Tab-separated table of C-alpha atoms in Angstrom:
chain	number	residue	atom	x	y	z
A	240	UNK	CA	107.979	120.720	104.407
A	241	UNK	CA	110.988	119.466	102.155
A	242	UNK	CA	110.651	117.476	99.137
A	243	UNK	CA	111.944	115.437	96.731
A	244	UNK	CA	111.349	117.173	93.189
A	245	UNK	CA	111.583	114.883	89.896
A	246	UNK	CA	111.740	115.979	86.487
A	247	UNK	CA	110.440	115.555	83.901
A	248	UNK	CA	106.773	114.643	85.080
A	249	UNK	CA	106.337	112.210	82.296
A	250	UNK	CA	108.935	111.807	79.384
A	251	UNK	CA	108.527	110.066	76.176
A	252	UNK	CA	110.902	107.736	74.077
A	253	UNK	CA	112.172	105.561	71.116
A	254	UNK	CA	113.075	102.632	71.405
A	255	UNK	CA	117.206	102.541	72.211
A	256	UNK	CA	117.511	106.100	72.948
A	257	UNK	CA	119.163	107.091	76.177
A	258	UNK	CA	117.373	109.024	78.927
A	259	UNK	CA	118.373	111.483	82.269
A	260	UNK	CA	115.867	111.680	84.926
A	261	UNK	CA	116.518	114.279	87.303
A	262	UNK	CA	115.803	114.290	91.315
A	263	UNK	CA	116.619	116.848	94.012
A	264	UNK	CA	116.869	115.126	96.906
A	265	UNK	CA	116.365	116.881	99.900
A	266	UNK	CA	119.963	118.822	101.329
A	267	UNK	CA	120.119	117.387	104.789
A	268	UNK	CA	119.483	113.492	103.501
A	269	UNK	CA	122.819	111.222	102.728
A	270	UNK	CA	121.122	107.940	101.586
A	271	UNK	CA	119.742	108.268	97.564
A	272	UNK	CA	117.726	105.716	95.752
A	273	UNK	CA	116.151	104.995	92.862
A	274	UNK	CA	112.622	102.623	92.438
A	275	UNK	CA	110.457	101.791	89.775
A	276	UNK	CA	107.206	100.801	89.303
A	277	UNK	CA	105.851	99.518	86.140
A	278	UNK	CA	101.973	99.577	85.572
A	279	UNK	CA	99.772	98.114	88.212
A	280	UNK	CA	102.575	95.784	89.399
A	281	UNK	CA	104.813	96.348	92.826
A	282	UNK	CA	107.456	99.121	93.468
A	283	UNK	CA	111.284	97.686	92.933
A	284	UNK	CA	114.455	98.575	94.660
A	285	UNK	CA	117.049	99.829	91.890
A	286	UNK	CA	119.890	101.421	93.204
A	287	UNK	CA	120.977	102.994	96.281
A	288	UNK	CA	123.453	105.775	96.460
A	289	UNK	CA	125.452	106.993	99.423
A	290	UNK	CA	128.949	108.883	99.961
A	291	UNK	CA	128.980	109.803	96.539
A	292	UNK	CA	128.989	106.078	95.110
A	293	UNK	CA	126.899	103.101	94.302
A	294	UNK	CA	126.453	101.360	97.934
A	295	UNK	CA	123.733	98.202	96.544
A	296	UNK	CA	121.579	97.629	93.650
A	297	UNK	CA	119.714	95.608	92.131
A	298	UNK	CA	119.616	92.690	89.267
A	299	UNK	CA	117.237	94.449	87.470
A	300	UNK	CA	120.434	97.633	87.471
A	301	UNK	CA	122.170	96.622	84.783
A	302	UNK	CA	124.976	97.893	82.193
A	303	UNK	CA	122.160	100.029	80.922
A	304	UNK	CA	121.311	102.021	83.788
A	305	UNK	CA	123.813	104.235	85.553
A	306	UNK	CA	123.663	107.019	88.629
A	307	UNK	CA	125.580	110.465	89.243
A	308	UNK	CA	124.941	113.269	91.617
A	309	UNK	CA	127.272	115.705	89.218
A	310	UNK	CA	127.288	118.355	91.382
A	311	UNK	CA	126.369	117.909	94.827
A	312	UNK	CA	122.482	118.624	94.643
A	313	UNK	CA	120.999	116.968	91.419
A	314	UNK	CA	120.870	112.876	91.013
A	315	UNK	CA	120.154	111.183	88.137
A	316	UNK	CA	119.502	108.176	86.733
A	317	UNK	CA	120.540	107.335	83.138
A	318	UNK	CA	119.388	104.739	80.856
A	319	UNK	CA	121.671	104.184	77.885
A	320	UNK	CA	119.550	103.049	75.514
A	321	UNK	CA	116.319	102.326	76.331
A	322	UNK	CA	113.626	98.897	75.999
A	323	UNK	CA	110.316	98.420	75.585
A	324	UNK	CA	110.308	96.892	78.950
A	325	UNK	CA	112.141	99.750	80.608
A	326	UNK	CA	108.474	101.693	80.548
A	327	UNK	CA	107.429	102.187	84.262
A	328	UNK	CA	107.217	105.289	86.974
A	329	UNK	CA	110.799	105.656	88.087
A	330	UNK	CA	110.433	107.330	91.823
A	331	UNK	CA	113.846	109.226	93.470
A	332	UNK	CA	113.535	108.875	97.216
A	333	UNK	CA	116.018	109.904	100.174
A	334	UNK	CA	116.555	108.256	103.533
A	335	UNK	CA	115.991	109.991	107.250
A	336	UNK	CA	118.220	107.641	108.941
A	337	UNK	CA	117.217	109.638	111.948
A	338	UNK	CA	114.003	108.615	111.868
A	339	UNK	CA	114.158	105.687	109.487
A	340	UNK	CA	111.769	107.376	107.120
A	341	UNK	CA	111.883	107.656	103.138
A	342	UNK	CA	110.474	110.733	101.366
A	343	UNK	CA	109.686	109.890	97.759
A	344	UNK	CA	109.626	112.227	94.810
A	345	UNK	CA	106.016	112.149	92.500
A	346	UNK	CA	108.065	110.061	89.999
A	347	UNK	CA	108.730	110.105	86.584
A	348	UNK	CA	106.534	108.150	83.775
A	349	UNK	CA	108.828	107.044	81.403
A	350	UNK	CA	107.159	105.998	77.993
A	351	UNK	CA	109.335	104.013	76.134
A	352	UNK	CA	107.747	103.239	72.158
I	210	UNK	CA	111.694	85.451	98.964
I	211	UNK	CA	109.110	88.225	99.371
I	212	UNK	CA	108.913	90.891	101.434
I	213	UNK	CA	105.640	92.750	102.830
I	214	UNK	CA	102.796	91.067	101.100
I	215	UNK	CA	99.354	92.205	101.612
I	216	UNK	CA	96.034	91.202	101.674
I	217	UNK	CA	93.349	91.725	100.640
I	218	UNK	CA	94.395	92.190	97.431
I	219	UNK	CA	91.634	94.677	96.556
I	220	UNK	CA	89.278	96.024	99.440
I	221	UNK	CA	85.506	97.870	98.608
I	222	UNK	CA	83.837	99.351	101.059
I	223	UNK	CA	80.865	101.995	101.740
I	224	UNK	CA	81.902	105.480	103.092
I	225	UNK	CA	81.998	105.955	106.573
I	226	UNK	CA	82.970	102.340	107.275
I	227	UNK	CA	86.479	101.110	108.682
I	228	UNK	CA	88.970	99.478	106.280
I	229	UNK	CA	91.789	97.198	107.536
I	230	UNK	CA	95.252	95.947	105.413
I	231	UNK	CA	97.414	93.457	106.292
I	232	UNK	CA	100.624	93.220	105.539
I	233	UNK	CA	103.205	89.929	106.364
I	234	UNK	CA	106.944	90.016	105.862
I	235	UNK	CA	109.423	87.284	106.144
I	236	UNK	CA	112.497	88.208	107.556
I	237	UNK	CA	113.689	90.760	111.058
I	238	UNK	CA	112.949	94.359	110.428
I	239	UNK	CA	114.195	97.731	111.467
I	240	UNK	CA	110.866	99.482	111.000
I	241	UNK	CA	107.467	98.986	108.551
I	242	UNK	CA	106.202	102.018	106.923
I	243	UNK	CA	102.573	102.010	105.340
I	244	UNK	CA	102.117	104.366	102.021
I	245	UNK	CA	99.468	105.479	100.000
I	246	UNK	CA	99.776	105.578	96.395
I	247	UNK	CA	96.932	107.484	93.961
I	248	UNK	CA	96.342	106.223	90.832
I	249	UNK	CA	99.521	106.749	88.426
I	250	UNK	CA	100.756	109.221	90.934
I	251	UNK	CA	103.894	109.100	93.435
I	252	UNK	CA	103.847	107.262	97.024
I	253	UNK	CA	103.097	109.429	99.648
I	254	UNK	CA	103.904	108.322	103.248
I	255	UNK	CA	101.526	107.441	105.975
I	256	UNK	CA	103.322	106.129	108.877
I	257	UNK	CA	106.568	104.686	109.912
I	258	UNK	CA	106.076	102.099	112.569
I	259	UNK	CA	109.250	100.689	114.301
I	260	UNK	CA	110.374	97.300	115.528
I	261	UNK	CA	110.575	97.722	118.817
I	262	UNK	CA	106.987	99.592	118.977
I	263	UNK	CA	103.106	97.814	118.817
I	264	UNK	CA	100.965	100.252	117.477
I	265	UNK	CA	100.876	103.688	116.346
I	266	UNK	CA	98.277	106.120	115.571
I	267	UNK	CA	98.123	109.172	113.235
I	268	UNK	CA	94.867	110.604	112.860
I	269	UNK	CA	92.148	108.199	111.110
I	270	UNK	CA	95.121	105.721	110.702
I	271	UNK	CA	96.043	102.822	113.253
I	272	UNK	CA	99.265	100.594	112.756
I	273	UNK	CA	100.376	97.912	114.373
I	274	UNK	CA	102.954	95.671	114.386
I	275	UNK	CA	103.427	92.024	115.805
I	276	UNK	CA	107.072	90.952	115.235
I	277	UNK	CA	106.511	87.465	116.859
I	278	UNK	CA	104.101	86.933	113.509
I	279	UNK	CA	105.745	88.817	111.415
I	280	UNK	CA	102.609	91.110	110.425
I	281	UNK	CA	101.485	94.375	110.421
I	282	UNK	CA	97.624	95.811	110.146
I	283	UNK	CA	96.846	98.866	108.395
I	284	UNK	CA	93.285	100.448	109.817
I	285	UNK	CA	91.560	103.556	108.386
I	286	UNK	CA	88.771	104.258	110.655
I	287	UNK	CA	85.081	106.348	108.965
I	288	UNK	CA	86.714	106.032	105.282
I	289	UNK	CA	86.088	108.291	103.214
I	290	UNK	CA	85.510	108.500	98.942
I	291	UNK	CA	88.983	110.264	99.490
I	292	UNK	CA	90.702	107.343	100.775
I	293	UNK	CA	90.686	105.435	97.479
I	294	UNK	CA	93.799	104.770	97.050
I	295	UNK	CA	96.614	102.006	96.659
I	296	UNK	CA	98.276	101.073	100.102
I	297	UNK	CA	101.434	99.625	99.904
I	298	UNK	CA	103.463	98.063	103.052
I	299	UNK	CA	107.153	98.686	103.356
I	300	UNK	CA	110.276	97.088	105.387
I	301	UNK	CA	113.322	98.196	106.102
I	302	UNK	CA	116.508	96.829	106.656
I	303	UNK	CA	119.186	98.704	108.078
I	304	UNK	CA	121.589	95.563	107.899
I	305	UNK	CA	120.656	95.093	104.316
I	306	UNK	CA	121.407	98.019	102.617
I	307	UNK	CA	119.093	100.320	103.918
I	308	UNK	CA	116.253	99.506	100.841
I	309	UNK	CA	112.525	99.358	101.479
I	310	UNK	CA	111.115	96.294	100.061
I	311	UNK	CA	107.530	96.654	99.069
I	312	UNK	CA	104.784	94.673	99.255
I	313	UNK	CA	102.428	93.951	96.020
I	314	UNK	CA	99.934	96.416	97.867
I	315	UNK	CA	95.825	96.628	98.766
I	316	UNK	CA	93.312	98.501	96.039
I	317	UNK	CA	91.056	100.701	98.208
I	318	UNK	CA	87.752	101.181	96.559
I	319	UNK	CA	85.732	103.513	99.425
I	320	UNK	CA	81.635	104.230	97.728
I	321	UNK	CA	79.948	107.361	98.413
């Protein structure tokens, strides 16, 4: 069955560094987003992705955070320089507009210290 | 305002019993999907229930869907220690941007 595949697993860092997390969405989906989830608290919209550009996001996307699919396959989500507050599992997830069904990646767990 | 919110908040119950989630949304919907969420690990999908149906089955797993009350029932028949989990409800959209908006979710607690 496909899947959404995130990297790194869990990824550690200072205070006001920047960070890349990496998804592979699956081939045949066109709609890309991004949610987090920080510790024992609900799952957020961030950023949604289609046609190659941003299509909505979210307050909580601001001048820090950015999105790419570089070349065709990968998408990422950067953080330019990352808070305290940013800490959370980040989650990649593609749309079946076929069926109206998401598939989400296992996440990320970003540490930020 | 808020979209799927569930209750109970947290649910314990002995194996082999049924367990039942409710979820409540505010505005029209294109479909509700129901995940299930391990501790610190990623959300995997359950069941994908659509506006225009009342229930659905999969397995141990019943959904169904009342649009007139805007609500949604989650029901895992014989539970098992397995089942301990986080369930979260989900709506989507398709006018809105396509996003799932998730509820706050239920804490499954199922005893051997």
């Amino acid at each position: 069955e496909p899947e959404v595949t995130q990297t790194p697993s869990h990824q550690v860092t200072q205070m006001g560094q920047e960070v890349i997390l990496r998804c592979v969405p699956i081939s045949n989906h066109l709609y890309f987003y991004w949610y987090r989830q920080i510790l024992g608290q609900k799952v957020e919209f961030l950023v949604s992705f289609y046609n190659n550009e941003i299509s909505e996001k979210s307050e909580i996307f601001d001048d820090q955070f950015s999105v790419e699919r570089p070349d065709g396959s990968n998408f990422t989500l950067k953080i330019r320089s990352t808070k305290l507050e940013d800490s959370a599992m980040y989650f990649c997830a593609g749309l079946d507009r076929d069926w109206g069904g998401y598939t989400f990646g296992s996440g990320t767990r970003l540490t930020v210290v | 305002s808020q979209q799927g919110e569930e209750d109970p908040q947290a649910l314990s119950i002995q194996e082999g019993e049924n367990a039942t989630m409710n979820c409540s949304y505010k505005t029209s919907i294109n479909n509700l999907q129901w995940y299930r969420q391990n501790s610190g690990r990623g959300l995997v999908h359950l069941i994908l229930i659509r506006s225009n149906e009342r229930e659905k089955h999969s397995g141990r797993l019943r959904v169904t869907l009342d649009t007139s009350k805007k609500s949604s029932s989650l029901l895992i028949t014989a539970s098992r220690a397995a089942d301990t989990a986080s369930y979260f409800c989900a709506t989507l959209h398709l006018e809105y941007g396509n996003k799932l908006v998730f509820g706050a979710g239920t804490i499954l607690r199922v005893k051997s």
